[in-house]
PDB file of C-alpha atoms in Angstrom:
ATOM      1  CA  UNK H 118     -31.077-162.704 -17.270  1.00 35.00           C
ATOM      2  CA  UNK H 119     -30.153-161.871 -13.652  1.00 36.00           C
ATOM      3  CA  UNK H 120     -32.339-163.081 -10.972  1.00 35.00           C
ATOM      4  CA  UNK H 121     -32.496-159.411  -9.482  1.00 37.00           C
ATOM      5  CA  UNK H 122     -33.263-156.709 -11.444  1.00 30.00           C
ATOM      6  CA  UNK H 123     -30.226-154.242 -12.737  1.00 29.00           C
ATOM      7  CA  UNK H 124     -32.378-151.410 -14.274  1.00 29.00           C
ATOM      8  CA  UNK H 125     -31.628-147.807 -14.161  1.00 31.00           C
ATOM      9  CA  UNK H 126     -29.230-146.405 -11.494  1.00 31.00           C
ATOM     10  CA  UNK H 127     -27.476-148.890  -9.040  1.00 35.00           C
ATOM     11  CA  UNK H 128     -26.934-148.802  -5.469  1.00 32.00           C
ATOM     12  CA  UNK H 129     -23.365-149.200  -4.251  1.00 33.00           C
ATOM     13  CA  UNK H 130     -21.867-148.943  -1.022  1.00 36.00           C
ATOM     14  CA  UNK H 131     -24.075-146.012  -0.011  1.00 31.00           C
ATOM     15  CA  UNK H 132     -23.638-144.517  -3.390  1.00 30.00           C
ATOM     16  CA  UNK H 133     -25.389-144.360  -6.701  1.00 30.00           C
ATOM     17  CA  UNK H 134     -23.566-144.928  -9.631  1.00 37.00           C
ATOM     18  CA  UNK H 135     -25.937-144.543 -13.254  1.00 35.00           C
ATOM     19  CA  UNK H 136     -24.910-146.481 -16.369  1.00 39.00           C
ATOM     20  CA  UNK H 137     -24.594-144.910 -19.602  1.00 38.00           C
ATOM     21  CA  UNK H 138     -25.939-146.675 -23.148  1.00 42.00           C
ATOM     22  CA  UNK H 139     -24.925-147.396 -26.340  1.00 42.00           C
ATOM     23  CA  UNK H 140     -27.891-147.987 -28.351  1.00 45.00           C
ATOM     24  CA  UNK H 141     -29.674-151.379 -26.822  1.00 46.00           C
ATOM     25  CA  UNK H 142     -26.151-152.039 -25.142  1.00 50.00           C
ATOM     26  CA  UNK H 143     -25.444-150.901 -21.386  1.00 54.00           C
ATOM     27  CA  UNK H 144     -22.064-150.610 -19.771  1.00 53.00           C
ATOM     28  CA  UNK H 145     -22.192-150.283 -15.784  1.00 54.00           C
ATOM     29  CA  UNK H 146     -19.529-149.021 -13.682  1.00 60.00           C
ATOM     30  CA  UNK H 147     -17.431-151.347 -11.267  1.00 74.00           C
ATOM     31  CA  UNK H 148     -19.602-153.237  -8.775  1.00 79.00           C
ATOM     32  CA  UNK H 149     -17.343-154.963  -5.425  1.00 92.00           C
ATOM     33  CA  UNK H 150     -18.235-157.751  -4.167  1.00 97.00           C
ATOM     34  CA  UNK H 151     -16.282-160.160  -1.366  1.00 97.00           C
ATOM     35  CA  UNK H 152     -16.792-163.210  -2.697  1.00 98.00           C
ATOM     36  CA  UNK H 153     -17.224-163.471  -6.864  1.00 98.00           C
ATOM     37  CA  UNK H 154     -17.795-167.557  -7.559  1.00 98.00           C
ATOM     38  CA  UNK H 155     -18.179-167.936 -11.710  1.00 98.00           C
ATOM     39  CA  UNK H 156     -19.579-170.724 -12.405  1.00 96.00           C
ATOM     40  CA  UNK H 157     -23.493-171.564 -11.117  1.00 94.00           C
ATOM     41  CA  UNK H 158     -23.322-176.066 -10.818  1.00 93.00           C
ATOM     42  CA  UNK H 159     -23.544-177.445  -7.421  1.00 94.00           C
ATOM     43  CA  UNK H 160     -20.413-176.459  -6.197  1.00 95.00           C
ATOM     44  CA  UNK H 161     -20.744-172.695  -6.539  1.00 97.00           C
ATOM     45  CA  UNK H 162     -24.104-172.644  -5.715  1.00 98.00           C
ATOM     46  CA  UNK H 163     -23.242-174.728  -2.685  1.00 98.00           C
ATOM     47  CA  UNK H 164     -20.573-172.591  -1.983  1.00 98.00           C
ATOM     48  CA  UNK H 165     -22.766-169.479  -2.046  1.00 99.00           C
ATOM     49  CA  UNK H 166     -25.096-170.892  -0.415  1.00 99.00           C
ATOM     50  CA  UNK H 167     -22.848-171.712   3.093  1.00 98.00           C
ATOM     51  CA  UNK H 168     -20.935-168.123   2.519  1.00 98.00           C
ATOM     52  CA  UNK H 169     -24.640-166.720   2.966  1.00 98.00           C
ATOM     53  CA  UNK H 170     -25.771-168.448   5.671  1.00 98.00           C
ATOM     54  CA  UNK H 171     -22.222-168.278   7.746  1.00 97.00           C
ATOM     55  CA  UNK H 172     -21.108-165.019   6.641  1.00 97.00           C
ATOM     56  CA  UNK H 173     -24.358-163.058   6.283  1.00 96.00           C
ATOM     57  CA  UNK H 174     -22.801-159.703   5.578  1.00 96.00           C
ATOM     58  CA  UNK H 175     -20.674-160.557   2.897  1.00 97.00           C
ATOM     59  CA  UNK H 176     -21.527-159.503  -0.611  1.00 97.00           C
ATOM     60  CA  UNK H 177     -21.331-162.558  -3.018  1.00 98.00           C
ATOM     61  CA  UNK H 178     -21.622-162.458  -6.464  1.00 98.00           C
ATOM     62  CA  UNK H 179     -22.437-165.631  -8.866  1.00 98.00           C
ATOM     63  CA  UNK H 180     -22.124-165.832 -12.542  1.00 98.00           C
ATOM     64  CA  UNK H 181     -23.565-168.647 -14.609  1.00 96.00           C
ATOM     65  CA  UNK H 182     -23.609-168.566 -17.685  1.00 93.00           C
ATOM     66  CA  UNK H 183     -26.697-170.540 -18.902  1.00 87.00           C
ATOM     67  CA  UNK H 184     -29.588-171.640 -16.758  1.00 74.00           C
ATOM     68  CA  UNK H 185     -30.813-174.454 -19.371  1.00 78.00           C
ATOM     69  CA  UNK H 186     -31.436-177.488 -17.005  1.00 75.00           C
ATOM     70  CA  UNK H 187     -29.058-180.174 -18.245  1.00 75.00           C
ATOM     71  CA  UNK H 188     -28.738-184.023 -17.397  1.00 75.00           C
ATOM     72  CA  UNK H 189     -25.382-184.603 -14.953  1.00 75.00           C
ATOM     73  CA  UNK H 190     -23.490-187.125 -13.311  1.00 74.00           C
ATOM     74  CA  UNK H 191     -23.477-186.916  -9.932  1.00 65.00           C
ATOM     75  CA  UNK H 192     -26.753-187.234  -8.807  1.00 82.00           C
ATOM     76  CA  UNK H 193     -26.295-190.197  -6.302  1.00 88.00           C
ATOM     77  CA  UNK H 194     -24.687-189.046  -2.926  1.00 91.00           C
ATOM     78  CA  UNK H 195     -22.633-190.700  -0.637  1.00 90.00           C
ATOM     79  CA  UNK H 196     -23.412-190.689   3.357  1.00 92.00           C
ATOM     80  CA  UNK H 197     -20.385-188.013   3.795  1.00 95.00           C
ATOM     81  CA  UNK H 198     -21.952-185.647   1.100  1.00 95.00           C
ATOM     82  CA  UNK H 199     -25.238-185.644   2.360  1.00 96.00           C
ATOM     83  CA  UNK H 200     -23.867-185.251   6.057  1.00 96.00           C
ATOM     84  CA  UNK H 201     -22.666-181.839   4.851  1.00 97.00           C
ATOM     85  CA  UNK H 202     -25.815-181.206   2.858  1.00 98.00           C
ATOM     86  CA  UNK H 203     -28.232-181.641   5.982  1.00 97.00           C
ATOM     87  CA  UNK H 204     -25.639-180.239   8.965  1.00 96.00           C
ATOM     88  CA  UNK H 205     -23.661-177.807   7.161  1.00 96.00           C
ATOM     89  CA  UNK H 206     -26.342-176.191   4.361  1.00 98.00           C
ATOM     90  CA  UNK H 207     -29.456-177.469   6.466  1.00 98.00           C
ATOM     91  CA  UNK H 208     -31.338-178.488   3.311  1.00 98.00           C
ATOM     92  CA  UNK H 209     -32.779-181.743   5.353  1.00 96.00           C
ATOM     93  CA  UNK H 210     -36.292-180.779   4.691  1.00 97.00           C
ATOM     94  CA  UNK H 211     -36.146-179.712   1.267  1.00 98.00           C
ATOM     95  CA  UNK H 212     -33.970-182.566   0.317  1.00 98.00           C
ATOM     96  CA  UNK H 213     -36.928-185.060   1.624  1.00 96.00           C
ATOM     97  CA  UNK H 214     -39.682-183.304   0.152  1.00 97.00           C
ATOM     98  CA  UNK H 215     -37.682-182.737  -3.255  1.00 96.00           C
ATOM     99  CA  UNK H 216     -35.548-185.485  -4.006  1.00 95.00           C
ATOM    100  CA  UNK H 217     -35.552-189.267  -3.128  1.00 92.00           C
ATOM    101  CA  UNK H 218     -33.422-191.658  -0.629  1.00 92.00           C
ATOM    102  CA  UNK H 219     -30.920-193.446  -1.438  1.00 91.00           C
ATOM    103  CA  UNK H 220     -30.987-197.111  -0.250  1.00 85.00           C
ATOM    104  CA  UNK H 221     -27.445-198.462  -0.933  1.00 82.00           C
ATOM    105  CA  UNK H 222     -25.852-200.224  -3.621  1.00 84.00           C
ATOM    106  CA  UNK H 223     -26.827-203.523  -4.775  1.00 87.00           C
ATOM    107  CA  UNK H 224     -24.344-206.293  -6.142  1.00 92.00           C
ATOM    108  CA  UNK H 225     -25.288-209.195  -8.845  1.00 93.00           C
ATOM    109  CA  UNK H 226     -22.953-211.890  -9.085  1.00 96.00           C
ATOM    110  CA  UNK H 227     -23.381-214.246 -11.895  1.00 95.00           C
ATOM    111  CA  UNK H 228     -22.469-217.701 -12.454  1.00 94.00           C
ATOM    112  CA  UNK H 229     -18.997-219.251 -13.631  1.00 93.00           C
ATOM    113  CA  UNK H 230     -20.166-219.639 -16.629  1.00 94.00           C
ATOM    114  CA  UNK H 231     -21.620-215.707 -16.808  1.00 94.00           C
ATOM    115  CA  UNK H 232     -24.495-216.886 -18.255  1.00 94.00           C
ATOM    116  CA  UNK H 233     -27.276-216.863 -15.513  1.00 94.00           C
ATOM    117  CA  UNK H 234     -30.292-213.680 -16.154  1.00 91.00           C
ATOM    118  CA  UNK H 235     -30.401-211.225 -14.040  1.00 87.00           C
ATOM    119  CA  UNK H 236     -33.420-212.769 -11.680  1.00 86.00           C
ATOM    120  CA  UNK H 237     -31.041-215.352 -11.182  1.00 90.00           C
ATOM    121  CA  UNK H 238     -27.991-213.824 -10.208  1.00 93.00           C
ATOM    122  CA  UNK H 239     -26.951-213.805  -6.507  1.00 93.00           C
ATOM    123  CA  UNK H 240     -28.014-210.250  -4.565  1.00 91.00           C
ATOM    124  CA  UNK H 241     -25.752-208.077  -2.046  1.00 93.00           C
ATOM    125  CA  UNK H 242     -27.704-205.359  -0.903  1.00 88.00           C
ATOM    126  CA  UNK H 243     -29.866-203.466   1.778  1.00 84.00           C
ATOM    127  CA  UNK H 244     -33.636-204.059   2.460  1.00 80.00           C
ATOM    128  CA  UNK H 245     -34.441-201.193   4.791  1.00 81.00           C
ATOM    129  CA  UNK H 246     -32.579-197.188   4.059  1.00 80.00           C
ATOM    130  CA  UNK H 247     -29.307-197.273   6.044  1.00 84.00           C
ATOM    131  CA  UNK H 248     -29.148-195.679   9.327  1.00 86.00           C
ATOM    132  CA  UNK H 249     -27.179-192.989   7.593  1.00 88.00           C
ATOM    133  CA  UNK H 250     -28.817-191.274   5.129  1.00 92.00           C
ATOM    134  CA  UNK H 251     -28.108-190.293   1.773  1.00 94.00           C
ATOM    135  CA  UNK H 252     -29.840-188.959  -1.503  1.00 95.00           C
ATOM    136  CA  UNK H 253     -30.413-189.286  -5.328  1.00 92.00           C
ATOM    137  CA  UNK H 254     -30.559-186.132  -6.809  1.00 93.00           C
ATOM    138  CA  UNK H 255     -32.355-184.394  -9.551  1.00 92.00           C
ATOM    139  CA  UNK H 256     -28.839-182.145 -10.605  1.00 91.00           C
ATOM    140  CA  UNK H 257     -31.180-179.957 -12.512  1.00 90.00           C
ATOM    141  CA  UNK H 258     -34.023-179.533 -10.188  1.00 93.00           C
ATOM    142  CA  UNK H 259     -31.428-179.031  -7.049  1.00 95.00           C
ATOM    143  CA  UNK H 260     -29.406-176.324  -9.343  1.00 95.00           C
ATOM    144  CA  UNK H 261     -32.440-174.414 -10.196  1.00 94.00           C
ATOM    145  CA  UNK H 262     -33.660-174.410  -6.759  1.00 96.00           C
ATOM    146  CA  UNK H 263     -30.327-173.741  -5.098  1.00 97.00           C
ATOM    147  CA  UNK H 264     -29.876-170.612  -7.301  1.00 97.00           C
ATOM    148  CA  UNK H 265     -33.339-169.359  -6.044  1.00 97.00           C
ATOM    149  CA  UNK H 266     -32.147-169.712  -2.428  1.00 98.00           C
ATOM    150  CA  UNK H 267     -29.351-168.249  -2.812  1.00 98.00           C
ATOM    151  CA  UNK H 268     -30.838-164.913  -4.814  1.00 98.00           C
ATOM    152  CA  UNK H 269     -33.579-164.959  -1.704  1.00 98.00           C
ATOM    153  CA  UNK H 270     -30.523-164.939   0.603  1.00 98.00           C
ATOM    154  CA  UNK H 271     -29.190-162.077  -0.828  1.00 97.00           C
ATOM    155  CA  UNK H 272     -26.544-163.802  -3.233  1.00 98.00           C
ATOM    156  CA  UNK H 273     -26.038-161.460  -6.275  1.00 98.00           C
ATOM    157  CA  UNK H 274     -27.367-163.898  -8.808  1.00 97.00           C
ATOM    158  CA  UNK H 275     -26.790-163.847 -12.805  1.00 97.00           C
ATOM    159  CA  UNK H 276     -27.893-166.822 -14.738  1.00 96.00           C
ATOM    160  CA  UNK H 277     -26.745-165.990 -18.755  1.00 95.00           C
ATOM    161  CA  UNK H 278     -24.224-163.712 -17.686  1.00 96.00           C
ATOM    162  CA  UNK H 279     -20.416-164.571 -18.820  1.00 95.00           C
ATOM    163  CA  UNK H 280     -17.340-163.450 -17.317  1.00 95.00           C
ATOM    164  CA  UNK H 281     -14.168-162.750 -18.990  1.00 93.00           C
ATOM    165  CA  UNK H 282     -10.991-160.450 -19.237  1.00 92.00           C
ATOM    166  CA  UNK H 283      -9.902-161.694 -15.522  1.00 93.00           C
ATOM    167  CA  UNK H 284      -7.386-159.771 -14.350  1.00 95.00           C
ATOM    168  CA  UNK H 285      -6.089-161.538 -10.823  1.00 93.00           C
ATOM    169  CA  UNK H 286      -4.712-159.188  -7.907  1.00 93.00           C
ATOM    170  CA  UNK H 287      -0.900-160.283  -6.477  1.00 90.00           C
ATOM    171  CA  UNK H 288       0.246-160.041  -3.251  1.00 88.00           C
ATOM    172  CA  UNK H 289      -3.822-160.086  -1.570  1.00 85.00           C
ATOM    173  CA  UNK H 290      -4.535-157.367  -4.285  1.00 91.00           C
ATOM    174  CA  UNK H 291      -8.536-156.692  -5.534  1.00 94.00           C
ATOM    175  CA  UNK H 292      -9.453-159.285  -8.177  1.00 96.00           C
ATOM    176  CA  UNK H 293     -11.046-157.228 -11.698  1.00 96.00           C
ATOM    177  CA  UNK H 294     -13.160-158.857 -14.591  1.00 96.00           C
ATOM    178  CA  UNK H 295     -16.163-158.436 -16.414  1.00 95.00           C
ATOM    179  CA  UNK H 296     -19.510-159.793 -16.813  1.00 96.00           C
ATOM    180  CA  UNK H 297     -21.596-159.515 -19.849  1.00 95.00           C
ATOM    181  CA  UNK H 298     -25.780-160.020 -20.266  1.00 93.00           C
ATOM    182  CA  UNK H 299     -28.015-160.190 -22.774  1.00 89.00           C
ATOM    183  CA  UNK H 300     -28.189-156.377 -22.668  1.00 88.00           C
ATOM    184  CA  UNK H 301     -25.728-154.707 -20.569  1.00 90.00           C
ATOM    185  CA  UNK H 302     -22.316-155.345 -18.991  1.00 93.00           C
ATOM    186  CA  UNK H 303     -20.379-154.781 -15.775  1.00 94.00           C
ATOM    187  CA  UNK H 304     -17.135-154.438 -14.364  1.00 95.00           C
ATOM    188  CA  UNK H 305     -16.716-156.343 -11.172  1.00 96.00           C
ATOM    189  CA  UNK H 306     -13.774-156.455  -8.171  1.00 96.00           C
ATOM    190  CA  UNK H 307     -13.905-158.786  -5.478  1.00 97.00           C
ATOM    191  CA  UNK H 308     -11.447-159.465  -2.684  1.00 96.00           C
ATOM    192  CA  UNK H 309     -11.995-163.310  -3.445  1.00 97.00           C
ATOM    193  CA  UNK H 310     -12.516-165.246  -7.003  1.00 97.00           C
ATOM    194  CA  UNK H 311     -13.323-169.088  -7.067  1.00 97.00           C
ATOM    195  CA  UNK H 312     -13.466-170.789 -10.334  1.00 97.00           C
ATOM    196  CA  UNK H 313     -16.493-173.191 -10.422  1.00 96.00           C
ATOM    197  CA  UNK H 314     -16.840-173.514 -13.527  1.00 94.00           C
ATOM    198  CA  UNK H 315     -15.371-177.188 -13.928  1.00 90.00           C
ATOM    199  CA  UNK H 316     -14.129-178.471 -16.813  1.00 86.00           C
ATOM    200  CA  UNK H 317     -13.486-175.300 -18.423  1.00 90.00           C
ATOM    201  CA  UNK H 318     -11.365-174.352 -15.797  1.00 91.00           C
ATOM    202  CA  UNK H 319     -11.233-170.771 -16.271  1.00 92.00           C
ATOM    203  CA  UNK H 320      -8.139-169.869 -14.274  1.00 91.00           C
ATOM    204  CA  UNK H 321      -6.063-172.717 -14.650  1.00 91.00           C
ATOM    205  CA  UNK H 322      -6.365-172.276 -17.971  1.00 91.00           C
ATOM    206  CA  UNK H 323      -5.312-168.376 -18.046  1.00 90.00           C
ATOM    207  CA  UNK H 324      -2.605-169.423 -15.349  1.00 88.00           C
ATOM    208  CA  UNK H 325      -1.430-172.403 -17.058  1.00 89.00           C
ATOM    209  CA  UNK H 326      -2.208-174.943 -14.538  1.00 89.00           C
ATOM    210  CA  UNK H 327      -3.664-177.502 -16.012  1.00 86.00           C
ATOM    211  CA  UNK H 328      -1.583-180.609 -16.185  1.00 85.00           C
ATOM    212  CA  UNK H 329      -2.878-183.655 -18.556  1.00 82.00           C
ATOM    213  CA  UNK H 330      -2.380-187.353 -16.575  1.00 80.00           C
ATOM    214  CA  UNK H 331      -1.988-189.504 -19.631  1.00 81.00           C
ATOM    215  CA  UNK H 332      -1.431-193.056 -17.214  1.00 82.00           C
ATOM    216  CA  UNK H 333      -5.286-192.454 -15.927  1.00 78.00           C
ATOM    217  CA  UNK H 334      -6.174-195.679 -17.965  1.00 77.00           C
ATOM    218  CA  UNK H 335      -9.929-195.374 -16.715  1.00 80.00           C
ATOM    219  CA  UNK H 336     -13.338-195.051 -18.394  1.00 80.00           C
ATOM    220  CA  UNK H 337     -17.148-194.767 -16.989  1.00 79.00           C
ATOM    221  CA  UNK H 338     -20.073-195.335 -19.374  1.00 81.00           C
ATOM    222  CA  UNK H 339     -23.519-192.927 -18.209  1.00 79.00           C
ATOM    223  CA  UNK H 340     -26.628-192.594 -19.473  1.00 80.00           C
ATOM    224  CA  UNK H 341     -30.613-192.674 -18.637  1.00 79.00           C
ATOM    225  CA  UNK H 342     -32.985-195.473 -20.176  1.00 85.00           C
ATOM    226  CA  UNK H 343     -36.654-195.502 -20.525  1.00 89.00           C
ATOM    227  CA  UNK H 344     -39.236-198.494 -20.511  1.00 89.00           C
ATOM    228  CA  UNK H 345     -36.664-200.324 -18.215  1.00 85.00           C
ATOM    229  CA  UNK H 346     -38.530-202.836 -16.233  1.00 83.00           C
ATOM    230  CA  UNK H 347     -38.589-203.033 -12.576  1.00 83.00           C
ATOM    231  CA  UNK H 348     -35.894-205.338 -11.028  1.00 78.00           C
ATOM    232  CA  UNK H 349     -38.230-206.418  -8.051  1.00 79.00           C
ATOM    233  CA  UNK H 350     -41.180-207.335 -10.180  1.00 81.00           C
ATOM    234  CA  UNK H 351     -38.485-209.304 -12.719  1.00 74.00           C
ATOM    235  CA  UNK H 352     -39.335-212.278 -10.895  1.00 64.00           C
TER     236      UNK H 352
END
């Protein structure tokens, strides 16, 4: 459901503009907004988030279409990242009192026979936080919370809506599409669209722009682990 309330008649541009029904179903007329971002991760909401606090007057719409808190990857920062997350989005106190430092990376080298433990590997690492500072994030916690910033800011939030049937402006023309609730939908323009909604890739899929790198001979392996002991008090 949206994070501000879209009962009865709505507001527009000095106007009011009622929605009619069809049974439980509600269709509402064509809303404009500046800036609509689809997609609600940490890039639109980031996104959002510095259009609201840079351009204050600008009518921003964001579209996410489920608010379930999920396990990502990405939750360790780099110094540049959170450079831009304390200067730029001036989350410095919230990041502190809601998420944890980061320390650095540490290195284990093993024998040359790779067969020492890990207690007896040689360590590369820091043991104070680095003079620049960075963070590890809870994704879901710093989504969720993000979102409710943004919808205090005045961001048109809507977590469980979906968009679809984009229709993209040429030559600097108005951008149509719609968004559809649990109960009602809406017809939206917006001068700007940005696709945040990552691997499905909304518009470079309808435009054809996605181009598969088949030479990318790379893997990662993720995951979370309880019951893990405590490196430091290994021995």
């Amino acid at each position: 459901m949206s994070v501000r309330s879209l009962t009865g008649a709505q507001h527009i541009s000095g106007t009011w503009r009622a929605h009619s029904g069809v049974g439980s179903f509600q269709r509402f007329m064509t809303r404009p907004y500046d800036v609509a971002i689809i997609g609600g991760g940490l890039a639109g909401n980031l996104l959002a988030r510095q259009l609201s606090r840079e351009v204050p007057d600008a009518r921003v719409l964001l579209v996410e279409k489920t608010g379930e808190p999920r396990w990502k990857v990405g939750e360790s920062t780099v110094e540049i990242a959170a450079h831009y997350l304390l200067r730029r989005q001036g989350l410095g106190t919230y990041l502190y009192d809601r998420h944890l430092p980061k320390n650095g990376l540490r290195f284990f080298f093993d024998t040359p026979e790779k067969d020492a433990p890990l207690t007896r590997m040689s360590e590369v690492g820091t043991d104070r936080p680095p003079p620049t500072p960075s963070f590890q994030l809870d994704r879901a916690r710093f989504e969720a919370d993000l979102r409710e910033m943004n919808a205090a800011a005045g961001v048109d939030v809507r977590v469980g809506w979906t968009a679809r049937e984009l229709d993209l402006g040429e030559g600097g023309g108005v951008h149509r599409f719609t968004i559809r609730g649990p109960e009602s939908e809406e017809a939206v323009e917006a001068r700007w669209v940005v696709d945040c909604t990552g691997r499905a890739s909304m518009i470079a899929r309808q435009k054809d722009l996605r181009v598969d790198v088949e030479d990318h001979a790379l893997s990662a392996v993720w995951g979370r682990f309880t019951g893990v002991q405590d490196i430091d008090q290994a021995g």
